[in-house]
Coordinates of C-alpha atoms and ligand atoms in Angstrom, one line a residue:
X1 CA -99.0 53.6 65.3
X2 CA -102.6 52.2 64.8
X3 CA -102.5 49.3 62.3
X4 CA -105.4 50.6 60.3
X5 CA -107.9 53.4 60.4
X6 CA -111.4 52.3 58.6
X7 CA -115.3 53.7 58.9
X8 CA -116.6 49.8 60.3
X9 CA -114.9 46.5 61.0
X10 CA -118.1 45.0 60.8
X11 CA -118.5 45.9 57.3
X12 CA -115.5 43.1 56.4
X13 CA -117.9 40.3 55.1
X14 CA -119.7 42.6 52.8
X15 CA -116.1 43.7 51.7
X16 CA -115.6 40.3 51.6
X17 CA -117.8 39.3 48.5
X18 CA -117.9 42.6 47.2
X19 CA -113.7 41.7 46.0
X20 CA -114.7 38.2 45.7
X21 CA -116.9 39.5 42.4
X22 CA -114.2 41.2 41.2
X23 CA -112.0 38.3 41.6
X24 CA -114.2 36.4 39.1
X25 CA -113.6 39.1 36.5
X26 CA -110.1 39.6 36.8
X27 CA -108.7 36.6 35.6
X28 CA -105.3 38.1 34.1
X29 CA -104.4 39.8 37.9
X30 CA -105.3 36.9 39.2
X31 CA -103.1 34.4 36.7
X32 CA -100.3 36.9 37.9
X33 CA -101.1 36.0 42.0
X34 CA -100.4 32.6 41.3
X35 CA -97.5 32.8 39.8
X36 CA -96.3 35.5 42.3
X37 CA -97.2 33.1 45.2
X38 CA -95.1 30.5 43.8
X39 CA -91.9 32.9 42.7
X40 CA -92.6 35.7 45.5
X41 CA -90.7 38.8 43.7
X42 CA -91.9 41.0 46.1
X43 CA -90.5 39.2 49.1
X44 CA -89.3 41.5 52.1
X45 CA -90.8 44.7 49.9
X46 CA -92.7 47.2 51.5
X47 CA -95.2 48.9 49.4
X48 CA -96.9 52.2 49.9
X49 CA -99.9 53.1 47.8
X50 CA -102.1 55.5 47.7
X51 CA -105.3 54.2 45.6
X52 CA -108.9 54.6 45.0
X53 CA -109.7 52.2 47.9
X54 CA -112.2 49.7 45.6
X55 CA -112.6 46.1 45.3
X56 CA -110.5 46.1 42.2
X57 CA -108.0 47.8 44.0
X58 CA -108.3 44.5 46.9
X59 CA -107.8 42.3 44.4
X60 CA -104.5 44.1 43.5
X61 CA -103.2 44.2 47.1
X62 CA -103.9 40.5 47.6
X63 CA -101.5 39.9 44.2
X64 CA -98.7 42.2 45.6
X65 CA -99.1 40.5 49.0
X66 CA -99.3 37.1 47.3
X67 CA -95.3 38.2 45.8
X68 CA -94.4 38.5 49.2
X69 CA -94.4 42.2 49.7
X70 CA -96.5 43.8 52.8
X71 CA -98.9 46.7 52.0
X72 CA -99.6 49.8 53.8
X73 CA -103.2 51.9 51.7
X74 CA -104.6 54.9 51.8
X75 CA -107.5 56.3 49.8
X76 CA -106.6 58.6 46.9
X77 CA -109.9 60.5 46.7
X78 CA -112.0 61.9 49.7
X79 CA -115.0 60.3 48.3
X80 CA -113.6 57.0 46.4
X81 CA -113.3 54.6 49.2
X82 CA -115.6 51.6 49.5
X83 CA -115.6 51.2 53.2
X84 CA -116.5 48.0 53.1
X85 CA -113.4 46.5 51.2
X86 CA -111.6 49.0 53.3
X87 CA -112.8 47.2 56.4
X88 CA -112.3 43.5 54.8
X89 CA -108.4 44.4 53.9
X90 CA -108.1 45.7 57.4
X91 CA -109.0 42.4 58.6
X92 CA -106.7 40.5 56.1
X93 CA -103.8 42.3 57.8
X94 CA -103.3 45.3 55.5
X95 CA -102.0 49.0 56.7
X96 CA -105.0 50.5 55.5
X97 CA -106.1 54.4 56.3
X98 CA -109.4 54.6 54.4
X99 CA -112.6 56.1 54.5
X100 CA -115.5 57.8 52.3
X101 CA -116.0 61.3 53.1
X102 CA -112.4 61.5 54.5
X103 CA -111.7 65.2 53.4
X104 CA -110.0 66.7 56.5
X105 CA -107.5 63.6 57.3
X106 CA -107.0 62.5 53.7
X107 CA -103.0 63.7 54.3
X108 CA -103.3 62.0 57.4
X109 CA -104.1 59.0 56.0
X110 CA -101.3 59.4 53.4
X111 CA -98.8 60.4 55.8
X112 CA -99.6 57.1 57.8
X113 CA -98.7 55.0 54.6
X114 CA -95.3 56.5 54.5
X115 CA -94.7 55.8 58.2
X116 CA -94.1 51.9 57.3
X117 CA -90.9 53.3 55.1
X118 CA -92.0 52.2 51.4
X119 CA -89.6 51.0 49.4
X120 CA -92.2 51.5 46.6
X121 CA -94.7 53.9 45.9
X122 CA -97.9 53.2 43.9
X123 CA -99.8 56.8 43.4
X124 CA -103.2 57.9 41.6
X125 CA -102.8 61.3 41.6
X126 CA -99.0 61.8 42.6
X127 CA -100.3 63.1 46.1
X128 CA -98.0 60.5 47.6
X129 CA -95.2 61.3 45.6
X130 CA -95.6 64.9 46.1
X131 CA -96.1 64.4 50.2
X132 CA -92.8 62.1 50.3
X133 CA -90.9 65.1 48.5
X134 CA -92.1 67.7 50.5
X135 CA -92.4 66.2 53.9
X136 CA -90.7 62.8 54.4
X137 CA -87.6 63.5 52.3
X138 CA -85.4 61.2 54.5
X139 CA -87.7 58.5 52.4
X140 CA -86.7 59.2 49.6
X141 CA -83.0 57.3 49.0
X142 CA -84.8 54.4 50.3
X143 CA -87.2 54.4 47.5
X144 CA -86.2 51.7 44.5
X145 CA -89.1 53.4 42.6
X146 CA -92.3 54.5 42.0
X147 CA -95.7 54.0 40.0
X148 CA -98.3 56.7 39.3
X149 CA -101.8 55.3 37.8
X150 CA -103.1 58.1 36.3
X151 CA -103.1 61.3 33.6
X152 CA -102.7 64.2 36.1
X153 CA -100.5 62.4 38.1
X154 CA -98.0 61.5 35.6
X155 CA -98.7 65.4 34.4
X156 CA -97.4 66.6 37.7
X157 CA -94.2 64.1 38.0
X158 CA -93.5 64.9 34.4
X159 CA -93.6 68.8 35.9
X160 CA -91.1 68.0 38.8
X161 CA -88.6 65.9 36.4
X162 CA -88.3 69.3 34.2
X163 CA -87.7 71.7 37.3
X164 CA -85.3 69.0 38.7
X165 CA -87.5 68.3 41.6
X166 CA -88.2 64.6 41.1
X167 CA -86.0 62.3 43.8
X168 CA -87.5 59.2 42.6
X169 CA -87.7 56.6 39.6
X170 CA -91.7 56.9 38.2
X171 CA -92.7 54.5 36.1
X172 CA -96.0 56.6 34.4
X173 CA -98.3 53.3 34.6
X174 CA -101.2 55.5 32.8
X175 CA -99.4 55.7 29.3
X176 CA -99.3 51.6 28.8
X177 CA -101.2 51.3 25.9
X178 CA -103.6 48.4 28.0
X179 CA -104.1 51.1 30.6
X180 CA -104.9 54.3 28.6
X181 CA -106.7 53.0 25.5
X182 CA -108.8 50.6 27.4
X183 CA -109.2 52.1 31.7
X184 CA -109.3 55.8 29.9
X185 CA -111.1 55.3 27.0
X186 CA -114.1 52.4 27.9
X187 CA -113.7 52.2 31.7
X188 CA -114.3 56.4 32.2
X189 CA -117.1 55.7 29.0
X190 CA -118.6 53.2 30.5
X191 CA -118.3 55.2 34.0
X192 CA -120.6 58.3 32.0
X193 CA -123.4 56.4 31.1
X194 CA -123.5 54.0 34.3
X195 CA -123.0 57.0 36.6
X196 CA -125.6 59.3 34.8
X197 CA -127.7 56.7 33.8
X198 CA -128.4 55.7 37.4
X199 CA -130.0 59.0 37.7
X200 CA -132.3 57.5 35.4
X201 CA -131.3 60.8 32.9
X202 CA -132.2 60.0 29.5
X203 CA -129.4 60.8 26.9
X204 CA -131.3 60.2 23.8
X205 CA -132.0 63.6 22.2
X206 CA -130.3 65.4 24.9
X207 CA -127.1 68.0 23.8
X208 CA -124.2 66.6 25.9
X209 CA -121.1 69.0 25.6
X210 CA -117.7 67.1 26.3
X211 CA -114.6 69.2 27.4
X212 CA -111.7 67.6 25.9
X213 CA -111.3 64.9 23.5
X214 CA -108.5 62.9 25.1
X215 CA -108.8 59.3 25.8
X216 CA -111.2 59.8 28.8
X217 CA -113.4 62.3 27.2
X218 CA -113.4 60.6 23.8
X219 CA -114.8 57.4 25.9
X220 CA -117.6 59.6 27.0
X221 CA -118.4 61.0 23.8
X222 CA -118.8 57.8 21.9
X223 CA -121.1 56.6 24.7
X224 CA -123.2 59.2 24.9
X225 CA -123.3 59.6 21.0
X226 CA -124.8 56.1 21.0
X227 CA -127.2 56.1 23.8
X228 CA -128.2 59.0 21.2
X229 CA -127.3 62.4 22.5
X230 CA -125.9 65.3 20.4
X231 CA -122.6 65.6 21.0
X232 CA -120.6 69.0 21.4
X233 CA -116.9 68.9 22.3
X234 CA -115.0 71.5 23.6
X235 CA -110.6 71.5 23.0
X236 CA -107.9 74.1 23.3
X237 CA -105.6 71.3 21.3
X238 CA -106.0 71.7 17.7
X239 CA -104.9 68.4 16.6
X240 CA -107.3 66.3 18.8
X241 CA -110.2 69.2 18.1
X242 CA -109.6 68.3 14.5
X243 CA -109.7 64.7 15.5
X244 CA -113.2 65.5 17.3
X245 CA -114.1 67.4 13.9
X246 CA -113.1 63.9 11.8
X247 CA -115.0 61.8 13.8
X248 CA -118.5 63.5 13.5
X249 CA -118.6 66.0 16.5
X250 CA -119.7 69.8 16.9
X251 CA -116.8 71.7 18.2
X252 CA -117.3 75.3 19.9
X253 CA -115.6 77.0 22.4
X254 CA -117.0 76.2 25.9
X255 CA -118.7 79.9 26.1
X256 CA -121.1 79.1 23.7
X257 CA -121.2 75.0 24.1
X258 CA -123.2 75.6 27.6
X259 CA -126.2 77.7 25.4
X260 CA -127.1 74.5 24.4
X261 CA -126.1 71.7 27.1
X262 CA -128.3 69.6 29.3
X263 CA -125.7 67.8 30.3
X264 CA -122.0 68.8 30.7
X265 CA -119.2 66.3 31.6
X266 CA -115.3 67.2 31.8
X267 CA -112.2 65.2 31.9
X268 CA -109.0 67.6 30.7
X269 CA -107.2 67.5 33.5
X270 CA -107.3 71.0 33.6
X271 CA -108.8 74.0 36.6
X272 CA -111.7 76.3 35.6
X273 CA -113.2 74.6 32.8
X274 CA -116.8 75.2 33.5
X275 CA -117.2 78.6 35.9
X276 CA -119.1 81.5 36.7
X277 CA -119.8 83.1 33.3
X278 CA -120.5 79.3 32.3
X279 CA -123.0 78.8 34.9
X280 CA -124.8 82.3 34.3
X281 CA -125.8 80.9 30.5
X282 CA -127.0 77.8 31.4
X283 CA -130.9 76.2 30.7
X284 CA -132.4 75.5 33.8
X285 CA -131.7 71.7 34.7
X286 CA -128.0 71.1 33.4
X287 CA -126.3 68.4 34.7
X288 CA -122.6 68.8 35.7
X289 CA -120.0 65.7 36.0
X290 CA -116.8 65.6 36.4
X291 CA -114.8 62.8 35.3
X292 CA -111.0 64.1 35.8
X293 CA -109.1 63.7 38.4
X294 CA -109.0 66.5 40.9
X295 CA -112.2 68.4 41.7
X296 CA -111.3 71.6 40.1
X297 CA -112.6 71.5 36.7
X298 CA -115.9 72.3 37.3
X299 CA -115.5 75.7 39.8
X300 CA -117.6 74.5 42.7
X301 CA -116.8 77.6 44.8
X302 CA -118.3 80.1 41.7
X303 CA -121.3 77.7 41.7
X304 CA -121.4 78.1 45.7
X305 CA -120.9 82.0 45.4
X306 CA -123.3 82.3 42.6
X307 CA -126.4 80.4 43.5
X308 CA -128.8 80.9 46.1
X309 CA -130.1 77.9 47.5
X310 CA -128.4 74.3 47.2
X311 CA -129.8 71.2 48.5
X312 CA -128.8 67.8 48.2
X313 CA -132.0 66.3 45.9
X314 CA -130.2 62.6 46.2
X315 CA -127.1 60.7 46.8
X316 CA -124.0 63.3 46.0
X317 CA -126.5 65.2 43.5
X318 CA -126.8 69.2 45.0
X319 CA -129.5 71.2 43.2
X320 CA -128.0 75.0 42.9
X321 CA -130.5 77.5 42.1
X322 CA -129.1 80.6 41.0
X323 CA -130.5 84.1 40.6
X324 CA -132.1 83.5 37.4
X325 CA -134.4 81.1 39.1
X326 CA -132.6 78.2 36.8
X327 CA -131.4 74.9 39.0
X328 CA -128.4 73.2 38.0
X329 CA -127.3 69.9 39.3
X330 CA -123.6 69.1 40.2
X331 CA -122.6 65.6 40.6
X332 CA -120.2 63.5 43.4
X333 CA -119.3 67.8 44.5
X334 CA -117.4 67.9 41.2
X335 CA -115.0 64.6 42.1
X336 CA -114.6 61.9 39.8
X337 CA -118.1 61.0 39.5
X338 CA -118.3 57.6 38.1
X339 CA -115.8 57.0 41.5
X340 CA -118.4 58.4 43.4
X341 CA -121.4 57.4 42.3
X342 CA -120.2 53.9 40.7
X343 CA -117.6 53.1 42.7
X344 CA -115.5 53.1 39.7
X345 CA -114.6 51.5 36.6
X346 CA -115.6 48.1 35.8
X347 CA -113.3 44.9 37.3
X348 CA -112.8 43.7 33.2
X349 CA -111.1 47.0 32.7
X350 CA -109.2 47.0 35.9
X351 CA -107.7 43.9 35.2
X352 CA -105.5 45.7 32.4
X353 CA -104.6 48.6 35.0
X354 CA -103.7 46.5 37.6
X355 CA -102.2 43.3 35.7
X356 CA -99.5 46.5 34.3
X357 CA -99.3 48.0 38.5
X358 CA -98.3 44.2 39.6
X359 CA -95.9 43.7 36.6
X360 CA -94.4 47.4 37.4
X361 CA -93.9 46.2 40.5
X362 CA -91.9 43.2 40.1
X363 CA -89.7 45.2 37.0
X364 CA -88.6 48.1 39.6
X365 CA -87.6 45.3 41.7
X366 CA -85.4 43.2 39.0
X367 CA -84.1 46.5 38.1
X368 CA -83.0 47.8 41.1
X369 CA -80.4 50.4 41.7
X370 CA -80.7 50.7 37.5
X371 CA -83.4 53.6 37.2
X372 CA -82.5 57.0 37.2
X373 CA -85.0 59.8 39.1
X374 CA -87.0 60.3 35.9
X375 CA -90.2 59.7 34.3
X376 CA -90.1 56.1 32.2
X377 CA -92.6 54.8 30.3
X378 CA -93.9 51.2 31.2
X379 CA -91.9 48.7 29.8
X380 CA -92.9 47.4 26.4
X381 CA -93.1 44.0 27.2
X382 CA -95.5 44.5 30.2
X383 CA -97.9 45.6 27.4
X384 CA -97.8 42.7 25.2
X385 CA -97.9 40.4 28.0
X386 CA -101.1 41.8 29.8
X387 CA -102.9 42.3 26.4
X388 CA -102.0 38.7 25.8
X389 CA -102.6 37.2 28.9
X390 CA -106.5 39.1 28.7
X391 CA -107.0 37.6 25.2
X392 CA -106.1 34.5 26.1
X393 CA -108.5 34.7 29.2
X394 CA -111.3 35.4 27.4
X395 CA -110.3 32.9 24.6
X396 CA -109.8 35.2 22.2
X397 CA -107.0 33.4 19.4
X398 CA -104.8 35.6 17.1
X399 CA -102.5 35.1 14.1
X400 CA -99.0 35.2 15.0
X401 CA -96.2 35.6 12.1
X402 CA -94.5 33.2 10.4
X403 CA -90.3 33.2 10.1
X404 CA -90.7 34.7 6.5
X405 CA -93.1 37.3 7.4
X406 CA -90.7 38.1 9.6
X407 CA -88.3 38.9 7.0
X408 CA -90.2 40.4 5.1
X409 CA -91.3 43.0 7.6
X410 CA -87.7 43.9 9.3
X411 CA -86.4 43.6 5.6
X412 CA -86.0 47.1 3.9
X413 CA -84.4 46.1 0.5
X414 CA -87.5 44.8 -0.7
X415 CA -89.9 47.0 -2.7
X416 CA -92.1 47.4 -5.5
Ligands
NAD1 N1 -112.7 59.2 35.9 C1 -111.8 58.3 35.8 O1 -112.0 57.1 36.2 C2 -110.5 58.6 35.1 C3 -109.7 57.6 34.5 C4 -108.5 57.9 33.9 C5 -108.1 59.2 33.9 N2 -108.8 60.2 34.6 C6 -108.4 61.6 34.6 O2 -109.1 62.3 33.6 C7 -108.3 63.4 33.1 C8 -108.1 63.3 31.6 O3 -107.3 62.2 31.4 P1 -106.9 61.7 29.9 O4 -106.1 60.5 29.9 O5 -108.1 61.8 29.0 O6 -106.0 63.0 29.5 P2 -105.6 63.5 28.0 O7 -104.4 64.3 28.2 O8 -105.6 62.4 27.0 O9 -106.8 64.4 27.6 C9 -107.1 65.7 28.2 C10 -107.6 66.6 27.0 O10 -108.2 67.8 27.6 C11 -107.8 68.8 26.8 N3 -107.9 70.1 27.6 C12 -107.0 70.5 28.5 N4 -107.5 71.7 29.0 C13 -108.7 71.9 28.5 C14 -109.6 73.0 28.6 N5 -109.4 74.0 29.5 N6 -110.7 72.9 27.8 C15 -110.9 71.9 26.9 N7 -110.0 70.9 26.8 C16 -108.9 70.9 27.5 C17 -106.4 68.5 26.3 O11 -106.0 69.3 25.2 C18 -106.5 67.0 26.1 O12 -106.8 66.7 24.7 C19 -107.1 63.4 34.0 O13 -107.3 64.2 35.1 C20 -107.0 61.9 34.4 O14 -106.2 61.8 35.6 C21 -110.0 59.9 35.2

């Protein structure tokens, strides 16, 4: 079997630097690396993962490698991999099948990964997961455990654990509280404003409609609340559409949010959230992004059945024009857009995601033969740690209590 299967070797040096600047903002994963190069928990591990192929995401191969485990990567999006740090892992010795616009071999890529016989699996997405249950199932005793990175994939695992399907300890890495409150929350926030913004869009006085207000879409519409948009959020939850409500938003049903957007961005995990009848109401010059995980929220094939003409105006940005005459513009082809476009989220937030993937790793390991085939939650500890290591890294001091505080807060006799 080929060793690795990447766009351009000769792209390694510019890989190269490109992780070396997220090194220098990733001091927690990288606090981890040393101390896995000295201890080596991961020694004589094989790890299959299946990420979005970014120099954050080099920076956490180089700690798991540092533990002494050897890493086989493929890219978890067709459009997310940096084929530059693709080609710069490739020459560091990493199993890496990678490469942007890899939409026809993107199970090819995957299937390769599970070649080298994981004994864990690191997922964004759970299309590892899935593949090892459904074609590689011989795999699967050998498996000590694995770790899925984000919402929709811990959605799905969740979905085979109830139907009985799931083979496999998952440890659901999104729900650590220093993954989902900070990656979710800032990192896709952040990931609206960069990725729109380098349109050069102006937000201020714009109507930006928000589907969902969970921890991604909540990011977004704080950040484009501030860079002065009106925000409209769309929810079929009650409880977080009343949260929406409570903190100062419009809320409407999608069918009569896109009357008044300019600019509509999803992240609900969900299919068909912006479609034909959507499209059909639209002003001329809406922009559409989508910041969840699979490219199915907004319906790309109604958009390609309904308009006219499309051309690509600039770097993943299609103009549609549709019968009306209006032109709407669809971001990264309705994938993760701020993966597309940015590359992904910043290497500060990273550092939390990843800090919790290299822990995870080393806990499946001490608790081998332990886990049941279910869905756990990360480990409490692993929490505390990471948000404590970060603080610490960016010399951030906190109180800690004292031995009669203590008391006084596990005691229950004590009142009024
Ligand atoms: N772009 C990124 O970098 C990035 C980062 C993290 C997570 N994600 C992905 O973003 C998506 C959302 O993740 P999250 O952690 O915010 O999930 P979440 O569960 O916290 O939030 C999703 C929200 O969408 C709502 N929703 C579902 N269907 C809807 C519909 N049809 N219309 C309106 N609202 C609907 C839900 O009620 C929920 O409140 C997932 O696909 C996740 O994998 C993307």
């Amino acid at each position: 079997m080929t060793k690795f299967k990447v766009k351009d070797t000769r792209l390694a040096s510019q890989g190269e630097d490109s992780i070396y600047l997220a090194e220098t903002r990733m001091p927690t994963l990288v606090r981890i690396r040393n101390r896995f190069e000295d201890e080596k928990p991961l020694k004589g591990i094989t790890i299959g993962a299946c990420l979005h192929v970014t120099r954050e995401t080099a920076v956490l191969v180089r700690t798991l490698r540092a533990g002494g485990a050897s890493v086989a990567l493929s890219g978890s999006n067709p459009l997310s991999t940096q084929d530059d740090v693709a080609a710069a892992l490739a020459k560091e010795g990493v199993n890496v099948y990678a490469w942007r616009e890899n939409d026809k071999e993107y199970y090819e890529c995957i299937r390769s990964v599970l070649d080298y016989r994981p004994d864990i699996l690191i997922d964004d997405g759970a299309d590892l997961i899935v593949t090892t249950h459904s074609e590689k199932i011989d795999l699967l005793p050998k498996v000590l455990g694995a770790q899925e990175e984000t919402t929709t994939g811990v959605n799905r695992l969740k979905a085979m654990q109830e139907k009985g399907a799931l083979k496999i300890p998952v440890v659901a890495v999104n729900n650590a509280k220093v993954k989902t409150m900070f990656d979710n929350v800032y990192g896709t926030g952040q990931g609206v404003v960069a990725a729109i913004g380098a349109l050069n869009v102006l937000f201020a006085g714009k109507t930006v409609v928000v589907a969902g207000y969970g921890y991604c879409s909540r990011g977004m519409a704080t950040r484009s609340r501030g860079l002065g948009a009106n925000v409209i959020v769309t929810e079929v939850n009650p409880v977080r559409a009343l949260e929406a409500v409570m903190d100062g938003y419009r809320v409407l049903p999608m069918d009569e949010a896109v009357n008044e957007a300019d600019m509509i961005f999803t992240s609900t995990g969900c299919k068909d959230v912006v479609t034909k009848s959507h499209f059909k109401k639209m002003k001329d010059g809406v922009i559409l992004a989508n910041f969840g995980h699979f490219n199915v929220e907004v319906s790309v094939k109604d958009l390609e059945e309904l308009a006219t003409e499309k051309r690509r105006v600039r770097g993943y940005v299609d103009e549609y024009k549709l019968p009306n005459g209006n032109r709407l513009y669809l971001i990264g082809e309705g994938r993760l857009a701020n993966l597309v476009v940015l590359g992904g989220h910043p290497s500060e937030i990273m550092d939390l995601s990843f800090s919790v993937q290299a822990l995870t790793s080393e806990y499946i390991i001490k608790n081998r033969g332990k886990l049941k085939n279910r869905v756990y939650e990360v480990f409490e500890q692993i929490d505390e740690d990471v948000a404590r290591a970060k603080l610490e890294t960016m010399g951030i001091k906190i109180d800690s209590l004292s031995d009669e505080q203590l008391s006084y807060v596990r005691d229950f006799k004590l009142g009024t």
